[in-house]
PDB file of C-alpha atoms in Angstrom:
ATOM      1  CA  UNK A1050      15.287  48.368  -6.812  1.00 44.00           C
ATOM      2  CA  UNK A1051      12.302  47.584  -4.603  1.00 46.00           C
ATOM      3  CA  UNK A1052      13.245  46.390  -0.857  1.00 49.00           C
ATOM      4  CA  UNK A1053      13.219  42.654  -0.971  1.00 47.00           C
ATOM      5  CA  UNK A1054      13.257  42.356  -4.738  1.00 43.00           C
ATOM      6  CA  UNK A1055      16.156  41.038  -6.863  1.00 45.00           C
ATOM      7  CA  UNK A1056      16.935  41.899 -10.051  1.00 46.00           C
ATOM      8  CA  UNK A1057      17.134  39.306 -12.526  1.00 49.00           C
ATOM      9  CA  UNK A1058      19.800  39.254 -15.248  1.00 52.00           C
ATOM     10  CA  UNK A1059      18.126  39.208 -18.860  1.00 58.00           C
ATOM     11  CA  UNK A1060      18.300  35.935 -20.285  1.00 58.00           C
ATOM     12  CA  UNK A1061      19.284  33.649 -17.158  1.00 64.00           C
ATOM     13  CA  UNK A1062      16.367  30.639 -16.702  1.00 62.00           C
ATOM     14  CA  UNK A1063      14.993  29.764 -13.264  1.00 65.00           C
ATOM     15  CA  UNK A1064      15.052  25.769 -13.058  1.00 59.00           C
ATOM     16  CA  UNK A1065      12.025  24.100 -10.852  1.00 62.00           C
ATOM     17  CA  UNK A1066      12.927  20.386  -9.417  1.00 56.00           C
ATOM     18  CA  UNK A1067      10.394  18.441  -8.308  1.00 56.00           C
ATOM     19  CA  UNK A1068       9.888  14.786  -7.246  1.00 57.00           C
ATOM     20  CA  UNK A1069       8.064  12.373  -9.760  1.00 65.00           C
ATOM     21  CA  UNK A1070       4.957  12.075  -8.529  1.00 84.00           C
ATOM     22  CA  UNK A1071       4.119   8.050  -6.640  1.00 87.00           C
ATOM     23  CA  UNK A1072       2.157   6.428  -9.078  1.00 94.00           C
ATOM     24  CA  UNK A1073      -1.308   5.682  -8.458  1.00 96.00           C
ATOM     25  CA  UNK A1074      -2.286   2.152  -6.505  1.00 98.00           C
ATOM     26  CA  UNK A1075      -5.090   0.050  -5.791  1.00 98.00           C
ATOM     27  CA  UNK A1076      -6.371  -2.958  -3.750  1.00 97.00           C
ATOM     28  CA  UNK A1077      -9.506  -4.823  -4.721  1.00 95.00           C
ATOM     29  CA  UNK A1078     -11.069  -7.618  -2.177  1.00 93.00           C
ATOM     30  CA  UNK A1079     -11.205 -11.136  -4.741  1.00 92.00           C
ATOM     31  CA  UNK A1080     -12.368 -13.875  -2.405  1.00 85.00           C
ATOM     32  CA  UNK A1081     -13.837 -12.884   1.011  1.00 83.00           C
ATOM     33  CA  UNK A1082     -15.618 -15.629   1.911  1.00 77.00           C
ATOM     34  CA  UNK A1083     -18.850 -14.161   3.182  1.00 73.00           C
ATOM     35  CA  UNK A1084     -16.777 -11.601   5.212  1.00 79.00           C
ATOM     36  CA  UNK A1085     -17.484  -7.590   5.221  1.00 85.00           C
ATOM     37  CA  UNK A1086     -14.327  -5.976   3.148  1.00 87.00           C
ATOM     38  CA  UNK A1087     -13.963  -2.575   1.046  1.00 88.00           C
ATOM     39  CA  UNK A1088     -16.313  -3.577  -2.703  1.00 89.00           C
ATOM     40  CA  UNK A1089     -13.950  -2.353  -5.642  1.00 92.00           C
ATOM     41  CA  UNK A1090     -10.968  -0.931  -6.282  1.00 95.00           C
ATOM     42  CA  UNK A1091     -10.037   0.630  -3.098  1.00 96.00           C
ATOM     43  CA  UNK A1092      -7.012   3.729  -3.974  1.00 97.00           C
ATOM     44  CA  UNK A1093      -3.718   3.016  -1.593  1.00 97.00           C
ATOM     45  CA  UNK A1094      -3.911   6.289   0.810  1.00 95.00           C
ATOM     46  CA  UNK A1095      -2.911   7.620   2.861  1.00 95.00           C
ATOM     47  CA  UNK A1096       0.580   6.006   3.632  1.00 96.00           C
ATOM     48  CA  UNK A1097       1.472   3.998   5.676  1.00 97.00           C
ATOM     49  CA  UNK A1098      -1.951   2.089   4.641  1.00 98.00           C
ATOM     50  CA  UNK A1099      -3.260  -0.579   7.011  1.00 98.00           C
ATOM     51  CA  UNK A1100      -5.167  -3.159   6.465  1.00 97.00           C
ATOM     52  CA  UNK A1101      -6.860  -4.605   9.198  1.00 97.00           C
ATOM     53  CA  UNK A1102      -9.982  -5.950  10.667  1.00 95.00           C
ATOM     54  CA  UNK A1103     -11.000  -2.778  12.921  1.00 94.00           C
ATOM     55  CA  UNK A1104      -8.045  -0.325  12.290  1.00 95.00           C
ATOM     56  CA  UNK A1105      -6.818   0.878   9.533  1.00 95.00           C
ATOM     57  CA  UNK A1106      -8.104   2.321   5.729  1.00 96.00           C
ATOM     58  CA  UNK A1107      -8.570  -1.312   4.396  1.00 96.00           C
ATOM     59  CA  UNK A1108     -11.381  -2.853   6.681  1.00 95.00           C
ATOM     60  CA  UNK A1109     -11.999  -6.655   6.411  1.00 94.00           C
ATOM     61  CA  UNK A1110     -14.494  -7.990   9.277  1.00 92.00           C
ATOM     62  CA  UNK A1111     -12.939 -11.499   9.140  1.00 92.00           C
ATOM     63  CA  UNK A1112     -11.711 -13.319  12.721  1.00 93.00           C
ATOM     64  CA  UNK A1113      -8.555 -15.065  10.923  1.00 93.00           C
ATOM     65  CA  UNK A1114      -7.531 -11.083  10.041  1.00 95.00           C
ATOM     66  CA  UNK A1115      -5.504  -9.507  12.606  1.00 97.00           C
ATOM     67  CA  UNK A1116      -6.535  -5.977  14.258  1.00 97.00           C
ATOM     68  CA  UNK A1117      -3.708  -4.696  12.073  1.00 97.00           C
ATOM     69  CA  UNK A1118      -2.551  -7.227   9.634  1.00 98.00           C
ATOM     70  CA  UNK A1119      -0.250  -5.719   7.304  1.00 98.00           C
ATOM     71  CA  UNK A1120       0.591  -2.155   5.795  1.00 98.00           C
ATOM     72  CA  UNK A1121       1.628  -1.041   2.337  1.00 98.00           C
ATOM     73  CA  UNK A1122       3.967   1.653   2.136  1.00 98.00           C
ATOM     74  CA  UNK A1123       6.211   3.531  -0.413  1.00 97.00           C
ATOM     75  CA  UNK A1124       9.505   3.891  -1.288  1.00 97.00           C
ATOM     76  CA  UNK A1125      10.424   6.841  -3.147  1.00 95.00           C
ATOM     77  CA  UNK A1126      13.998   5.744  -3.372  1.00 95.00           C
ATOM     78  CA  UNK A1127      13.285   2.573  -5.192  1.00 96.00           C
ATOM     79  CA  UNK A1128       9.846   3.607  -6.770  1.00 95.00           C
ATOM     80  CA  UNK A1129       8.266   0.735  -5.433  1.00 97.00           C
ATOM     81  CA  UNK A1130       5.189  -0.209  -3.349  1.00 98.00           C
ATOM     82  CA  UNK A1131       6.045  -2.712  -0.174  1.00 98.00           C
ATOM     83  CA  UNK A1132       3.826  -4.911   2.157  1.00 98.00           C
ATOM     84  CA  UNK A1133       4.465  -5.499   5.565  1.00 98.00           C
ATOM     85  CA  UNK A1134       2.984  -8.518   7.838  1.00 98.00           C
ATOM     86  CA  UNK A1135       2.345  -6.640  11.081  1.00 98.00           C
ATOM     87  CA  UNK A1136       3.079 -10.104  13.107  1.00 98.00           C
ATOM     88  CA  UNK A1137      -0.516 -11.101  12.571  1.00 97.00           C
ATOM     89  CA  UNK A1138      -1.837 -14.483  14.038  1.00 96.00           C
ATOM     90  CA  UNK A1139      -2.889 -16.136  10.488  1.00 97.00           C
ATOM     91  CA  UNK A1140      -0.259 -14.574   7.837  1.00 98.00           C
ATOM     92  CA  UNK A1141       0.212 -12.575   4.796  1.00 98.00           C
ATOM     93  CA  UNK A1142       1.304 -14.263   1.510  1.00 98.00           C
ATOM     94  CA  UNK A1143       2.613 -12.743  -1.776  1.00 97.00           C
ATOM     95  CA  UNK A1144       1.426 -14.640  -4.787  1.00 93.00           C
ATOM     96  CA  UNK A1145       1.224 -17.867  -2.062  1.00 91.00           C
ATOM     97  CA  UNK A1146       4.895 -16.742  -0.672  1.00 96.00           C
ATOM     98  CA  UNK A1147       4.102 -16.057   3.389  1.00 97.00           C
ATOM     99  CA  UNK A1148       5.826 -13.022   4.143  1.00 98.00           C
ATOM    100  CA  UNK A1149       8.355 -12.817   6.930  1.00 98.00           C
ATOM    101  CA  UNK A1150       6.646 -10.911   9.764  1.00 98.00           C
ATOM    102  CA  UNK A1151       8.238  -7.238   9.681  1.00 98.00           C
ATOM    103  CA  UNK A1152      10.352  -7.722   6.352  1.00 98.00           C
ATOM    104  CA  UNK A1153       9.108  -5.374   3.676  1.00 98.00           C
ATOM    105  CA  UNK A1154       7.838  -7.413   0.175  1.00 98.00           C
ATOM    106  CA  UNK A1155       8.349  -5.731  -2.604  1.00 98.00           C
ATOM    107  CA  UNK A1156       4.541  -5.452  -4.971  1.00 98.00           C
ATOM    108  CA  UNK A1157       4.489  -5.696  -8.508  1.00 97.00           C
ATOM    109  CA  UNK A1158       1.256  -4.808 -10.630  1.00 98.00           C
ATOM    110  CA  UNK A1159      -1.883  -7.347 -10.190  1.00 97.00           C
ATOM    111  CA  UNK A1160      -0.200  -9.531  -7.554  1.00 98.00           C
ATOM    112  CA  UNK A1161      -1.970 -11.507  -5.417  1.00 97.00           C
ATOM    113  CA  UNK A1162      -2.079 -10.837  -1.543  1.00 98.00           C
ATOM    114  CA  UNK A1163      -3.381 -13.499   0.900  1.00 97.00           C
ATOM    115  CA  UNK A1164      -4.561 -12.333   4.429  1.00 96.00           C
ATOM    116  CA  UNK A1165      -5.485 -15.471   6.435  1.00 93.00           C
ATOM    117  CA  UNK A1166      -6.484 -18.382   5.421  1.00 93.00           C
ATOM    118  CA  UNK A1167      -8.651 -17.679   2.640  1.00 91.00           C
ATOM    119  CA  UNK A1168      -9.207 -13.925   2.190  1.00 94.00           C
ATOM    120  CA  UNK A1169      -7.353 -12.778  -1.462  1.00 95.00           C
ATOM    121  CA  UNK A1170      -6.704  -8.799  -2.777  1.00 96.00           C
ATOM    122  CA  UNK A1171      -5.005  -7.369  -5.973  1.00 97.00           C
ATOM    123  CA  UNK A1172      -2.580  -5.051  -5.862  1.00 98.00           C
ATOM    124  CA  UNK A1173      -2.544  -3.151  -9.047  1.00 98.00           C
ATOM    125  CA  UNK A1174       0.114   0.013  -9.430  1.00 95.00           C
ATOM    126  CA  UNK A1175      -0.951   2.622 -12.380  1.00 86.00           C
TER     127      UNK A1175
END
């Protein structure tokens, strides 16, 4: 035998785990109202991802969005996709729901976010 080398037994099977992989999410900008945001479907990454109107990967040059508004993350526990309000000044609503500031909202394919007053993306997971 070879120093560092193992020998393998004849017939024994090496077994390879691995995660399932996060499936693939978007955002697209619907109404914008004559604001600058992201055109098409924008992919969710990296994670956390921030939407905001100067920081973050989701830009939307609106004054009723928040520096940071809200963030979408992942839970590989649950397999789902959350959004988080990041305490901004005008809201975030889920399918016209406002979100708690801080408390994770659980998305679902082609749901409806609201950011502000009047600024609308889909989420769409696959």
């Amino acid at each position: 035998m070879i120093a560092g080398s193992m020998d393998i037994a004849e017939g024994a099977a090496t077994v390879i785990a691995s995660a399932a992989l996060m499936p693939r999410a978007t955002i697209t900008a619907m109404q914008i109202d004559g604001s600058s945001a992201p055109k098409g479907a924008v992919m969710i990454s990296p994670l956390p991802f921030l939407i905001g109107r100067t920081e973050g990967a989701f830009i939307i040059q609106n004054e009723n969005i928040s520096r940071k508004h809200a963030q979408i993350t992942y839970d590989e526990a649950q397999r789902a996709y959350f959004i988080t309000d990041l305490n901004s000044s005008n809201g975030t609503r889920l399918n016209s729901q406002r979100l708690v500031p801080g408390q994770a909202a659980r998305l679902s394919n082609g749901v409806v976010i609201g950011l502000g007053p009047s600024i609308t993306v889909r989420f769409d997971v696959g």
